[in-house]
Coordinates of N, CA and C in Angstrom, one line a residue:
Chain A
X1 N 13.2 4.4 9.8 CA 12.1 4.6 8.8 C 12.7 5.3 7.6
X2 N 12.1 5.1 6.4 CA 12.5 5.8 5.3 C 11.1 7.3 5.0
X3 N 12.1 8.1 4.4 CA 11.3 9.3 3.5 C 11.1 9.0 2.2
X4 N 9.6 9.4 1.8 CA 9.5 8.8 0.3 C 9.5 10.0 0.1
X5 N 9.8 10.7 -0.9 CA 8.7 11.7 -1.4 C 8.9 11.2 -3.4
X6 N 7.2 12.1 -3.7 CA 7.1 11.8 -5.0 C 6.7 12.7 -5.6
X7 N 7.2 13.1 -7.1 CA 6.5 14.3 -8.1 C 6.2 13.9 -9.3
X8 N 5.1 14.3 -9.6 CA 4.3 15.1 -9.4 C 3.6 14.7 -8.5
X9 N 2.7 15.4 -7.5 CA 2.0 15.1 -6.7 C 0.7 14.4 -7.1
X10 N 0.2 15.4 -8.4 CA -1.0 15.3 -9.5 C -0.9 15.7 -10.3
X11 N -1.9 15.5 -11.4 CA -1.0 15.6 -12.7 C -2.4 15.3 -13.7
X12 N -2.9 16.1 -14.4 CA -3.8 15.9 -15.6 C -3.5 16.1 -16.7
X13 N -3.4 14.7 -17.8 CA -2.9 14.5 -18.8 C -4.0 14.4 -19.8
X14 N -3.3 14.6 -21.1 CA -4.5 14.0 -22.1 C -4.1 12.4 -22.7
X15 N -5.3 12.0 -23.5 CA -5.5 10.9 -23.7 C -3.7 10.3 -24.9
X16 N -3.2 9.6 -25.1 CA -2.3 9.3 -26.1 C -1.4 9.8 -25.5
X17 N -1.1 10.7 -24.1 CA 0.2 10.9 -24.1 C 1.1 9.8 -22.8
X18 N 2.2 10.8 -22.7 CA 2.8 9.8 -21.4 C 3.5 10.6 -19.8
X19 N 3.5 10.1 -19.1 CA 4.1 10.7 -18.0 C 5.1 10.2 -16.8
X20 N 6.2 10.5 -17.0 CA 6.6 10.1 -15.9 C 7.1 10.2 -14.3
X21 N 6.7 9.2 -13.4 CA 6.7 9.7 -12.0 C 8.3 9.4 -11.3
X22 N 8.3 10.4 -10.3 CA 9.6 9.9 -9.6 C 9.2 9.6 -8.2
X23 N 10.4 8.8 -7.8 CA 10.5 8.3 -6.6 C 11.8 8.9 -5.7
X24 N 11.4 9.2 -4.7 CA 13.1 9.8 -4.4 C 13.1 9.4 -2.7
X25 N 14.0 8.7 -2.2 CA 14.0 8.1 -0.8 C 15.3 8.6 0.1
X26 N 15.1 9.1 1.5 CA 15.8 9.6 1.3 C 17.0 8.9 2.4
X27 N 17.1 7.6 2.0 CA 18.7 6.6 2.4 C 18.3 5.8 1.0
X28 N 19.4 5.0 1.5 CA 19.8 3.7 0.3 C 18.9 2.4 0.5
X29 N 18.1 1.9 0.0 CA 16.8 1.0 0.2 C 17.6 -0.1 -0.7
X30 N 17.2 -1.8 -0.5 CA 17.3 -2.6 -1.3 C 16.1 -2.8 -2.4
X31 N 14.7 -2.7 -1.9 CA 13.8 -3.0 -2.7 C 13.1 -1.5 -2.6
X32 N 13.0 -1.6 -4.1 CA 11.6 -0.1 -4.4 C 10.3 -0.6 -5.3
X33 N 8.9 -0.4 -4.5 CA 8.0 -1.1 -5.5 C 6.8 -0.4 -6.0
X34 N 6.5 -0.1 -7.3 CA 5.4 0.3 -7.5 C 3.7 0.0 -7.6
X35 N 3.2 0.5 -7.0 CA 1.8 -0.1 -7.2 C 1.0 1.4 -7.4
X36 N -0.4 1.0 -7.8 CA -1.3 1.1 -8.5 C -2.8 1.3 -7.9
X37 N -3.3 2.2 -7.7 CA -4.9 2.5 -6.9 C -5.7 2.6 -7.7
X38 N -6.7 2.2 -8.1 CA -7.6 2.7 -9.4 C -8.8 3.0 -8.6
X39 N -9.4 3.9 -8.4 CA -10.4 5.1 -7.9 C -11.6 3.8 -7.2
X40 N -11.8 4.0 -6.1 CA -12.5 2.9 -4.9 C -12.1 1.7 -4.8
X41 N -10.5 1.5 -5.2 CA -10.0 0.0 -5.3 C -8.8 0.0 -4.2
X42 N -8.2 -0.7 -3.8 CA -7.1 -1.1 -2.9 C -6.3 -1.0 -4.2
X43 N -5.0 -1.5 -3.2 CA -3.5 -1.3 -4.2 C -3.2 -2.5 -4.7
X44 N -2.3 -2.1 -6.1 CA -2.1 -3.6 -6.7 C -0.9 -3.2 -7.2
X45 N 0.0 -4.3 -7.0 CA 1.5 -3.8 -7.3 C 2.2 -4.4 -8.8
X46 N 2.1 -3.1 -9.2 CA 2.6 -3.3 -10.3 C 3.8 -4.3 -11.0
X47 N 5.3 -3.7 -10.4 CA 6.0 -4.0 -10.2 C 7.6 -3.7 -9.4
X48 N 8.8 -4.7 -9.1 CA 10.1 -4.5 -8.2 C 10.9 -4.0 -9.5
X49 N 10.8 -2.4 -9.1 CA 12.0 -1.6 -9.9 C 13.7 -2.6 -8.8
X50 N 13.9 -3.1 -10.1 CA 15.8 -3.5 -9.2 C 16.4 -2.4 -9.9
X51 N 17.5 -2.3 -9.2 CA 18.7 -1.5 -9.3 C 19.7 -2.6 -10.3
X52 N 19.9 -1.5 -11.2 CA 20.8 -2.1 -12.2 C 20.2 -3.3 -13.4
X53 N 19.1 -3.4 -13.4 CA 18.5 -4.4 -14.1 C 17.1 -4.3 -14.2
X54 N 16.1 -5.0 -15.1 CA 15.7 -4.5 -15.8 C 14.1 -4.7 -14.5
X55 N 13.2 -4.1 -14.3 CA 12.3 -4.4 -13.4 C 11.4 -5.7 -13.5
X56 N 10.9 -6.6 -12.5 CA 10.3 -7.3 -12.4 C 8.8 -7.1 -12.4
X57 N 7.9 -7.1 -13.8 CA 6.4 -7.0 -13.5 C 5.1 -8.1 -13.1
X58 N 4.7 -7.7 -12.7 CA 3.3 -8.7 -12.0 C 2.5 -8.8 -13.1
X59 N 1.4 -10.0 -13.1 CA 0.9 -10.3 -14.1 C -0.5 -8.9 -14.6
X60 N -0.4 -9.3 -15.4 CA -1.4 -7.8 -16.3 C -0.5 -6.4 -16.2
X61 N 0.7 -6.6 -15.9 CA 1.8 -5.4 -16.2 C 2.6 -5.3 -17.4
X62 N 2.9 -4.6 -18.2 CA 4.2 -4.8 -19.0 C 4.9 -3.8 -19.1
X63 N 6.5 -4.0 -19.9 CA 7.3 -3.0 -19.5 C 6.9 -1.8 -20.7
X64 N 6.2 -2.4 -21.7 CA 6.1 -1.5 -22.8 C 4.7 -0.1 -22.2
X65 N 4.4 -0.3 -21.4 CA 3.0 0.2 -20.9 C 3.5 0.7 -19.6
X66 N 4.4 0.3 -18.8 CA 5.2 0.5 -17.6 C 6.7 1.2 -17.4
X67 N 7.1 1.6 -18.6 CA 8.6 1.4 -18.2 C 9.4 2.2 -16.5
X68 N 10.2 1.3 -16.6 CA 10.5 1.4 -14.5 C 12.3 1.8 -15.0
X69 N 12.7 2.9 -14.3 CA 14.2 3.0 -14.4 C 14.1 2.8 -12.9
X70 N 15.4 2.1 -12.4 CA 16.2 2.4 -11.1 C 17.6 2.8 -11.1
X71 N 18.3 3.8 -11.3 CA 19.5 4.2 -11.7 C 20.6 3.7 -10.2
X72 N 20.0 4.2 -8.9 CA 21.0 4.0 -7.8 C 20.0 3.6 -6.8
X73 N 20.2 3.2 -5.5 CA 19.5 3.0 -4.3 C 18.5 3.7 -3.8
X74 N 18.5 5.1 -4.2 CA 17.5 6.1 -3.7 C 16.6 6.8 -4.6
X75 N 16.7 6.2 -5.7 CA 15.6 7.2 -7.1 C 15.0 6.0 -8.0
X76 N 13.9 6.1 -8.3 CA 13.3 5.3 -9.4 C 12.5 6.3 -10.2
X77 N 11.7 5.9 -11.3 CA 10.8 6.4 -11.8 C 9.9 5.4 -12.2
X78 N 8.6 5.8 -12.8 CA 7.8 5.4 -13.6 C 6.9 5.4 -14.3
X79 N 7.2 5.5 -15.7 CA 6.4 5.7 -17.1 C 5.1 5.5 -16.8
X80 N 4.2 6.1 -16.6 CA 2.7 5.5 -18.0 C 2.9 5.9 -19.0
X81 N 2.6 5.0 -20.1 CA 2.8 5.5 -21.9 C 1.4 5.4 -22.4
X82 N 1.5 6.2 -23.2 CA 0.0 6.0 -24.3 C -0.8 5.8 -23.2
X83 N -1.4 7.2 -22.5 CA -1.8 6.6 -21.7 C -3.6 6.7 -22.2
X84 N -5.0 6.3 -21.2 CA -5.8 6.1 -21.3 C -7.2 6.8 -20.4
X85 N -7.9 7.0 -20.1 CA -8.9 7.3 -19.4 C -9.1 6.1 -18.2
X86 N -8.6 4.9 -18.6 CA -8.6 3.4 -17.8 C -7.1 3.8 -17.0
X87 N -6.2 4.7 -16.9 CA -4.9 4.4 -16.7 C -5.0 5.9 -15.4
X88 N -6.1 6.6 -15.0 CA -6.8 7.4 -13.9 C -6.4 6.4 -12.9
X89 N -5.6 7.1 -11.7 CA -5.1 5.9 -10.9 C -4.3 6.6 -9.9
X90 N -4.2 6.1 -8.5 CA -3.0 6.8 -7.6 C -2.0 6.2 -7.6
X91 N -0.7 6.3 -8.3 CA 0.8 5.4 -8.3 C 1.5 6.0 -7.1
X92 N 1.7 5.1 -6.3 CA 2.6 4.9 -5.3 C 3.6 4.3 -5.5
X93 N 4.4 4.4 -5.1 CA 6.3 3.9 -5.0 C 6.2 4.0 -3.2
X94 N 6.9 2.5 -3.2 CA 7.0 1.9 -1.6 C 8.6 1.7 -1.6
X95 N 8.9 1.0 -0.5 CA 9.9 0.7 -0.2 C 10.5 -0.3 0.7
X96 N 11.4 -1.5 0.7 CA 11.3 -2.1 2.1 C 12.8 -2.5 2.0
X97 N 13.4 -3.3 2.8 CA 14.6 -3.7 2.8 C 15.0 -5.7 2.7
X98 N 15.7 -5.8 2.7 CA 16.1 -7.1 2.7 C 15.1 -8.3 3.7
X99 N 15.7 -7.5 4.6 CA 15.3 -8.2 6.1 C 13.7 -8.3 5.8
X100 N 12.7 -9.8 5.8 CA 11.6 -9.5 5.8 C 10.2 -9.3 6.9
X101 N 11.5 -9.2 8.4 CA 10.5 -8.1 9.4 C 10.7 -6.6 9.0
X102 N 11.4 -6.4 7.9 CA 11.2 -4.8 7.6 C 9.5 -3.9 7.3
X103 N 9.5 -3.4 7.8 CA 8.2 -2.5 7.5 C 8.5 -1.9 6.7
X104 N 7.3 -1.9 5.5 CA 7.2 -1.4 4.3 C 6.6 0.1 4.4
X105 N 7.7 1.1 3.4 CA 7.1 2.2 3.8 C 6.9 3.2 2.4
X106 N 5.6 3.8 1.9 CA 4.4 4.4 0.7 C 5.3 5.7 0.6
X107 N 5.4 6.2 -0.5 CA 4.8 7.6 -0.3 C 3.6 8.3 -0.8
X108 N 3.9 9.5 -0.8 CA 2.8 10.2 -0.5 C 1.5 10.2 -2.0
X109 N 2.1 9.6 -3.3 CA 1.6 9.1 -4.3 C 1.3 9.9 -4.8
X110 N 0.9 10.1 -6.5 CA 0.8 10.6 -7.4 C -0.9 9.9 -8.1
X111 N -1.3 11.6 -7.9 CA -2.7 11.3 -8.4 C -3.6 11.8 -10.0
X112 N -3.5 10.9 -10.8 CA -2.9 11.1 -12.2 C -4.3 10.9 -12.9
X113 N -5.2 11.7 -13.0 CA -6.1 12.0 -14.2 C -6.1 12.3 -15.7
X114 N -7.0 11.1 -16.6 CA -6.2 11.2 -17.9 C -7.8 11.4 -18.4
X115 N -7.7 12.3 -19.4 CA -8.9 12.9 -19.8 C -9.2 12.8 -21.9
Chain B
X1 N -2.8 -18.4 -5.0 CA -2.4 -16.7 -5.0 C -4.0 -16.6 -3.8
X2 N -2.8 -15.6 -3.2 CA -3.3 -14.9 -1.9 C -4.3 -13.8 -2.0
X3 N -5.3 -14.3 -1.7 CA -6.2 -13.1 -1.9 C -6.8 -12.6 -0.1
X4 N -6.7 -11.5 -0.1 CA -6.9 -10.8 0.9 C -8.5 -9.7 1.1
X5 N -9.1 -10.1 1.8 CA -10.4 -9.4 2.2 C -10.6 -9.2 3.4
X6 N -11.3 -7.3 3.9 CA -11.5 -7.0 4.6 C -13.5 -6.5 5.3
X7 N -13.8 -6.9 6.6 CA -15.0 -6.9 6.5 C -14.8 -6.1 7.8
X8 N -15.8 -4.7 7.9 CA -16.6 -4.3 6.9 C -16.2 -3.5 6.2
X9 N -16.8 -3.3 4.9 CA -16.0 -2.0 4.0 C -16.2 -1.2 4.4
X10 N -17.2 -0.7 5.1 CA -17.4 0.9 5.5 C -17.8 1.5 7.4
X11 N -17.7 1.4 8.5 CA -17.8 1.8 9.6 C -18.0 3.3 10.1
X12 N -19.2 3.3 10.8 CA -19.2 4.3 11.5 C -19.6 4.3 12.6
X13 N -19.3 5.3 13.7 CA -18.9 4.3 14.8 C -18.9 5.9 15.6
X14 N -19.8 6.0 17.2 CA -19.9 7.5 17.9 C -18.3 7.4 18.5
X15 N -17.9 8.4 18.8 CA -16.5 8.7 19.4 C -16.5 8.3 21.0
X16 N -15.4 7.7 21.1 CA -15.1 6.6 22.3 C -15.3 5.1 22.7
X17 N -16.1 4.7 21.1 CA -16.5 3.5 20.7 C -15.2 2.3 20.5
X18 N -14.8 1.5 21.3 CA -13.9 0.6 20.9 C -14.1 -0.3 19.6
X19 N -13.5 -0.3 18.9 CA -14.1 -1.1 17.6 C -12.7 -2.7 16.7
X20 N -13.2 -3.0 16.3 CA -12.5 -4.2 15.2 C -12.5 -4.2 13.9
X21 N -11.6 -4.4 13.3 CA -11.5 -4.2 11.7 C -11.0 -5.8 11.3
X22 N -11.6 -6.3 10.7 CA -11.6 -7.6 10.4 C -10.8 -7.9 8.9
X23 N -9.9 -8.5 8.9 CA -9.0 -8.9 7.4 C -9.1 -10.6 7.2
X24 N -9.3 -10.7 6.5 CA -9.1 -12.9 6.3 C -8.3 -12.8 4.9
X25 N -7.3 -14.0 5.0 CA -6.2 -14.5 3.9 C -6.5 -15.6 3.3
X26 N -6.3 -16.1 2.3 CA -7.0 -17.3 2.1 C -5.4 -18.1 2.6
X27 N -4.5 -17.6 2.2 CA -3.2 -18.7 1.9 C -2.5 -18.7 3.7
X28 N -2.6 -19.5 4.5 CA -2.0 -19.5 5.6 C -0.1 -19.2 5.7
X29 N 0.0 -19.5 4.6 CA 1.5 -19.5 4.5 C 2.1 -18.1 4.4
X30 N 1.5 -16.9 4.8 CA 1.8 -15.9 4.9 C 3.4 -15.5 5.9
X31 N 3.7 -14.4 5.6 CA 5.0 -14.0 6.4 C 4.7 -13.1 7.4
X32 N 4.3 -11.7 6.4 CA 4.1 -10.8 7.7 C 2.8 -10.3 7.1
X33 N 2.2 -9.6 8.2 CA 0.7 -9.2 7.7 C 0.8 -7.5 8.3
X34 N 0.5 -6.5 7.8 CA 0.6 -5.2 7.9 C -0.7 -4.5 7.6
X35 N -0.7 -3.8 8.7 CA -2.0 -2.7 8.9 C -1.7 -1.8 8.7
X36 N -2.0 -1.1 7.7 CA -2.3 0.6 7.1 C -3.0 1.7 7.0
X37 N -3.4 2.9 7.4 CA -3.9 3.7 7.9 C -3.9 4.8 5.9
X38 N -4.8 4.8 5.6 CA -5.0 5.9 4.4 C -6.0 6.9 4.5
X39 N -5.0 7.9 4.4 CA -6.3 9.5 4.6 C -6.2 10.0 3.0
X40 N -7.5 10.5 2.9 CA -8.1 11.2 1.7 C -6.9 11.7 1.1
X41 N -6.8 11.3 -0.4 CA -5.7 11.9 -1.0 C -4.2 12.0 -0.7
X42 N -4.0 11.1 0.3 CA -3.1 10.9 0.5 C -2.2 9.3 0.6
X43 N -1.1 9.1 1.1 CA -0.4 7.6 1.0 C -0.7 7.1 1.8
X44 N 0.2 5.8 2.2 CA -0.5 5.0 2.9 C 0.8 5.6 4.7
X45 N 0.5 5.2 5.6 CA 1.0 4.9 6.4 C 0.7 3.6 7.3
X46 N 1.9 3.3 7.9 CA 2.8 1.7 8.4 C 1.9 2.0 10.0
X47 N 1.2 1.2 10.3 CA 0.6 1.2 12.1 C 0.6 0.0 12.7
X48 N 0.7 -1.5 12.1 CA 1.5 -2.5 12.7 C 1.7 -3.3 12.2
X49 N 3.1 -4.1 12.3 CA 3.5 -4.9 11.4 C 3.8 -5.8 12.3
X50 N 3.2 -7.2 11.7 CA 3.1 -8.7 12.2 C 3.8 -9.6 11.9
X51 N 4.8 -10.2 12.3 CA 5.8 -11.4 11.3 C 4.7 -12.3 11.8
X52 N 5.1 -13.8 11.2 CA 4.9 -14.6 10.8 C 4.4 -15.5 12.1
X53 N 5.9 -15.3 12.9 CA 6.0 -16.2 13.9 C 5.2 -15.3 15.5
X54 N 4.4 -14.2 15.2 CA 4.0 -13.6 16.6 C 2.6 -13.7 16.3
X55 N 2.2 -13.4 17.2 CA 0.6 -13.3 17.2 C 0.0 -12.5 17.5
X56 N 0.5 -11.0 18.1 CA -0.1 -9.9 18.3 C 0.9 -8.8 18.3
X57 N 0.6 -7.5 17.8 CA 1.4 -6.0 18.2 C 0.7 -4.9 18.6
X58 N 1.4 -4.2 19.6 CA 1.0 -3.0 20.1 C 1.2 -1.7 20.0
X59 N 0.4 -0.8 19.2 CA 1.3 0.4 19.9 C -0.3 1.6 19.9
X60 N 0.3 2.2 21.4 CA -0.8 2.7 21.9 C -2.2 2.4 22.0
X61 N -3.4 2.7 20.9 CA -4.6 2.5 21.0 C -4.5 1.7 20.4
X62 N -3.9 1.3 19.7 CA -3.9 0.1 18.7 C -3.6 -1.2 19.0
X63 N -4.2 -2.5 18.8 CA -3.9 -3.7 18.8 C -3.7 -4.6 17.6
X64 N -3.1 -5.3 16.9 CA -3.5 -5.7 16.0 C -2.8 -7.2 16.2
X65 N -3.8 -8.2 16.0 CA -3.3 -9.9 16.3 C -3.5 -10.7 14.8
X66 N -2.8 -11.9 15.0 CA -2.5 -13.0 13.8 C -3.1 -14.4 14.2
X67 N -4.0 -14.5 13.5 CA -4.3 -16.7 13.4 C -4.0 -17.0 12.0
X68 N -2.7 -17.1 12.1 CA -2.8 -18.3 10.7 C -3.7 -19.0 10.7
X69 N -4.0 -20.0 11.5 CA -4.9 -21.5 11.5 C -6.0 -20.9 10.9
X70 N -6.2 -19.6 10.7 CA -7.9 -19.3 10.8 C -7.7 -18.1 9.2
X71 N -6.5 -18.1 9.1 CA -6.7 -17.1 8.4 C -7.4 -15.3 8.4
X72 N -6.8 -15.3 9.4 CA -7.4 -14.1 9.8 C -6.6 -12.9 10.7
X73 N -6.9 -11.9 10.7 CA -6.0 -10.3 11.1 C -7.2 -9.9 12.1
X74 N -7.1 -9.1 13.1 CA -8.0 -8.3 13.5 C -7.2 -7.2 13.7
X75 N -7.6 -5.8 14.0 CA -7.4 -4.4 14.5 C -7.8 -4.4 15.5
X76 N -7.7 -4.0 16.6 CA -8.6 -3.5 17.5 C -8.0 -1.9 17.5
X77 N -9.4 -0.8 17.8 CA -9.3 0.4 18.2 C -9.6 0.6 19.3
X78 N -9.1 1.0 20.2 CA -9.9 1.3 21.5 C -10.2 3.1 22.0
X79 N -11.1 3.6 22.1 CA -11.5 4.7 22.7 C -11.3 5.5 21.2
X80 N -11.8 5.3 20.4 CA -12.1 6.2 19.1 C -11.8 7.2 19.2
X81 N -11.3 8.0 18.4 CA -11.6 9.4 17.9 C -11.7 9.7 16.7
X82 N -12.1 11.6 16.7 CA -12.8 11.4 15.0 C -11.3 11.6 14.2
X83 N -10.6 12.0 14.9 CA -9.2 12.3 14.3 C -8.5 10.4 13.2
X84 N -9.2 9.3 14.2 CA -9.0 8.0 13.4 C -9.7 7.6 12.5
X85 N -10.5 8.6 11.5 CA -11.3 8.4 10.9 C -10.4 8.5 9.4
X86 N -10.1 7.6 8.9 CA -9.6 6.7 7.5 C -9.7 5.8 7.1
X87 N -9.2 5.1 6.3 CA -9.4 3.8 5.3 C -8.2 3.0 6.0
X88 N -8.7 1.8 6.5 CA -7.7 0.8 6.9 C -7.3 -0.2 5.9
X89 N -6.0 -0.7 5.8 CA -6.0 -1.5 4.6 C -4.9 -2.7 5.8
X90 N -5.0 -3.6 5.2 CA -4.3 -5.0 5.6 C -3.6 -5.5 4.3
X91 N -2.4 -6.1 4.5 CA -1.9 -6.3 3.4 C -1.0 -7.2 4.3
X92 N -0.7 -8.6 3.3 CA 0.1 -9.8 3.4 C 0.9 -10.0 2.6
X93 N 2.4 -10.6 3.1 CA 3.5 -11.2 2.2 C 4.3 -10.5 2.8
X94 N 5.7 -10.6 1.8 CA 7.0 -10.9 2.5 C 7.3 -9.5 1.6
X95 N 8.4 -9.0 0.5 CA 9.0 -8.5 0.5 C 7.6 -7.2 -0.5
X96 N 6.8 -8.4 -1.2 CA 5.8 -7.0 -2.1 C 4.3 -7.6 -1.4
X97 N 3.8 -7.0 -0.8 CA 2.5 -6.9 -0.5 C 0.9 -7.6 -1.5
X98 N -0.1 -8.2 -0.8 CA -1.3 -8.1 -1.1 C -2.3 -7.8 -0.7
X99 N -3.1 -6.6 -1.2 CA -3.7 -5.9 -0.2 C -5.1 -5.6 0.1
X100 N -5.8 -5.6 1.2 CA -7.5 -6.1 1.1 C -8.1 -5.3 0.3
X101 N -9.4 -5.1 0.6 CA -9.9 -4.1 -0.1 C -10.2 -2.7 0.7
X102 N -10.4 -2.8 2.2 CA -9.5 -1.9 3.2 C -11.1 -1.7 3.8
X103 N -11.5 -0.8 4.9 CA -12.4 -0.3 5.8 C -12.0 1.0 5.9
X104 N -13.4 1.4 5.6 CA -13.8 3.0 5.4 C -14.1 3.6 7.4
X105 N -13.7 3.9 7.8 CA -13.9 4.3 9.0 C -14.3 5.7 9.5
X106 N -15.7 6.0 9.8 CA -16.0 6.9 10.6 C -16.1 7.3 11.9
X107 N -15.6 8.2 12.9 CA -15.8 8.6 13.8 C -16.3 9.8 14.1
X108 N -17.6 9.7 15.0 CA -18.5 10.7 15.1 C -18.3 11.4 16.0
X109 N -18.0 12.9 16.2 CA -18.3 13.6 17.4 C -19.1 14.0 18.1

């Protein structure tokens, strides 16, 4: 199994600014992915931070609104910019491996109120 | 595109009650199908993961079976407690997930 852990835990921001979350796992993972809770909603995945290259986003994502670093195997981040009162949301960073009987494993997420 | 729904949204249920959490896929072509356990304010955690090619997993109180043909997931819980009282989520696919809308679960002491 993998350790996620993530900071901030929570986090209240004002309207127009930006914040960024980390990811930190604690082995070498091939895939790291972010998704998205918006308050009584299921998860929606944002997008596949790759390593070394530039992240892959799902539709109604962009990188200008998203930006995703993955520097090595075990750390990602990710931006909200300019953010919004619509952009109030739990971001999770997941994790899985190659193999696709791998179990996919959350952390503990980041619960981010924009006011 | 796979869309995933869970019935019922919300359950409550007296303690010792064996119960079912219902998930349907529309796309049969699914890989693995994963059952998730979410407590208040917290992440999600992994409780059984299905490949493609099996049709049921075990662990402890837990059951959780696969029909492609039918499109459909079940949970089973057996012998409740209030301690299993969270949000179940189901989620399908291979390497990034799609995920229901999940079951609210109560258990009563």
């Amino acid at each position: 199994s993998a350790v996620i852990s993530q900071k901030p835990s929570r986090d209240i921001c004002q309207r127009g600014t930006s914040l960024t979350i980390q990811c930190q796992v604690d082995s070498q993972v091939t895939m790291m992915f972010w998704y998205r809770q918006q308050p009584g909603q299921s998860l929606t995945l944002i997008a596949t931070a790759n390593q070394g290259s530039e992240a892959t986003y799902e539709s109604g994502f962009v990188i200008d609104k998203f930006p995703i670093s993955r520097p090595n195997l075990t750390f990602s981040t990710l931006t909200v910019s300019n953010m919004s009162p619509e952009d109030s949301s739990i971001y999770l960073c997941s994790v899985g491996g190659l193999a696709v009987s791998d179990t996919q494993y959350f952390g503990p997420g980041t619960r981010l109120t924009v006011l | 595109k796979q869309e995933v729904t869970q019935i019922p949204a919300a359950l409550s249920v007296p303690e010792g009650e064996n119960l079912v959490l219902n998930c349907s896929f529309t796309d049969s072509a699914i890989y693995n199908l994963q059952w998730f356990r979410q407590d208040p304010g917290k992440g999600l955690t992994s409780l059984l993961l299905i490949q493609s090619s099996q049709r049921e997993q075990t662990s402890g109180r837990l059951n959780a079976s696969l029909d492609k043909s039918s499109g459909r997931s079940t949970l089973y819980i057996a012998a409740s407690q209030p301690g299993d009282s969270a949000t179940y989520l189901c989620a399908s696919g291979t390497y990034k997930y799609i995920f229901g809308t999940g079951t609210r679960l109560k258990v009563l002491a």
